[in-house]
GROMACS .gro file of C-alpha atoms in nm:
model
   57
    1MET     CA    1   0.000   0.000   0.000
    2ALA     CA    2   0.131   0.345  -0.093
    3GLN     CA    3   0.202   0.596   0.180
    4PHE     CA    4   0.050   0.882  -0.022
    5GLU     CA    5  -0.239   0.892  -0.264
    6PRO     CA    6  -0.137   0.920  -0.632
    7ASP     CA    7  -0.286   1.269  -0.673
    8SER     CA    8  -0.161   1.401  -0.339
    9TRP     CA    9   0.064   1.705  -0.296
   10ASN     CA   10   0.199   1.578   0.039
   11PRO     CA   11   0.532   1.441  -0.095
   12ALA     CA   12   0.608   1.761  -0.284
   13VAL     CA   13   0.521   1.978   0.014
   14ALA     CA   14   0.739   1.765   0.242
   15VAL     CA   15   1.038   1.787   0.007
   16ILE     CA   16   1.002   2.163  -0.044
   17THR     CA   17   0.966   2.220   0.331
   18TRP     CA   18   1.277   2.012   0.404
   19LEU     CA   19   1.473   2.194   0.133
   20LEU     CA   20   1.376   2.540   0.258
   21MET     CA   21   1.459   2.446   0.617
   22ARG     CA   22   1.807   2.332   0.514
   23ILE     CA   23   1.867   2.649   0.313
   24THR     CA   24   1.760   2.859   0.611
   25ALA     CA   25   1.986   2.661   0.844
   26LEU     CA   26   2.283   2.715   0.612
   27ALA     CA   27   2.212   3.088   0.600
   28VAL     CA   28   2.189   3.110   0.979
   29VAL     CA   29   2.513   2.915   1.023
   30SER     CA   30   2.705   3.106   0.755
   31ARG     CA   31   2.611   3.452   0.890
   32PRO     CA   32   2.804   3.428   1.220
   33LEU     CA   33   3.097   3.260   1.046
   34THR     CA   34   3.139   3.538   0.793
   35LYS     CA   35   3.070   3.806   1.053
   36SER     CA   36   3.335   3.669   1.289
   37LEU     CA   37   3.587   3.655   1.005
   38LEU     CA   38   3.517   4.008   0.883
   39VAL     CA   39   3.444   4.194   1.207
   40GLY     CA   40   3.634   3.978   1.451
   41GLY     CA   41   3.354   3.908   1.694
   42LEU     CA   42   2.991   3.823   1.741
   43MET     CA   43   2.705   4.030   1.881
   44ALA     CA   44   2.391   3.950   2.081
   45ASP     CA   45   2.180   3.908   1.767
   46ASP     CA   46   2.410   3.627   1.653
   47ALA     CA   47   2.348   3.443   1.978
   48LEU     CA   48   1.974   3.488   1.929
   49CYS     CA   49   1.997   3.341   1.578
   50ARG     CA   50   2.185   3.043   1.716
   51VAL     CA   51   1.928   2.985   1.991
   52THR     CA   52   1.643   2.991   1.740
   53LEU     CA   53   1.825   2.747   1.513
   54HIS     CA   54   1.865   2.502   1.800
   55ALA     CA   55   1.502   2.551   1.902
   56CYS     CA   56   1.385   2.452   1.554
   57ARG     CA   57   1.562   2.119   1.564
   0.00000   0.00000   0.00000
């Protein structure tokens, strides 16, 4: 028995959601890395971004 109906959008929505979540995670991770390399330190907003990334997992 198939997990999804043949005419269902559920698989496409699941794949798109997973893809967008990974892209967002890469953006959140790359921001503090580039900021620490260019500026030399991190600010409070970077810590907040990190907390929200861990909360989403």
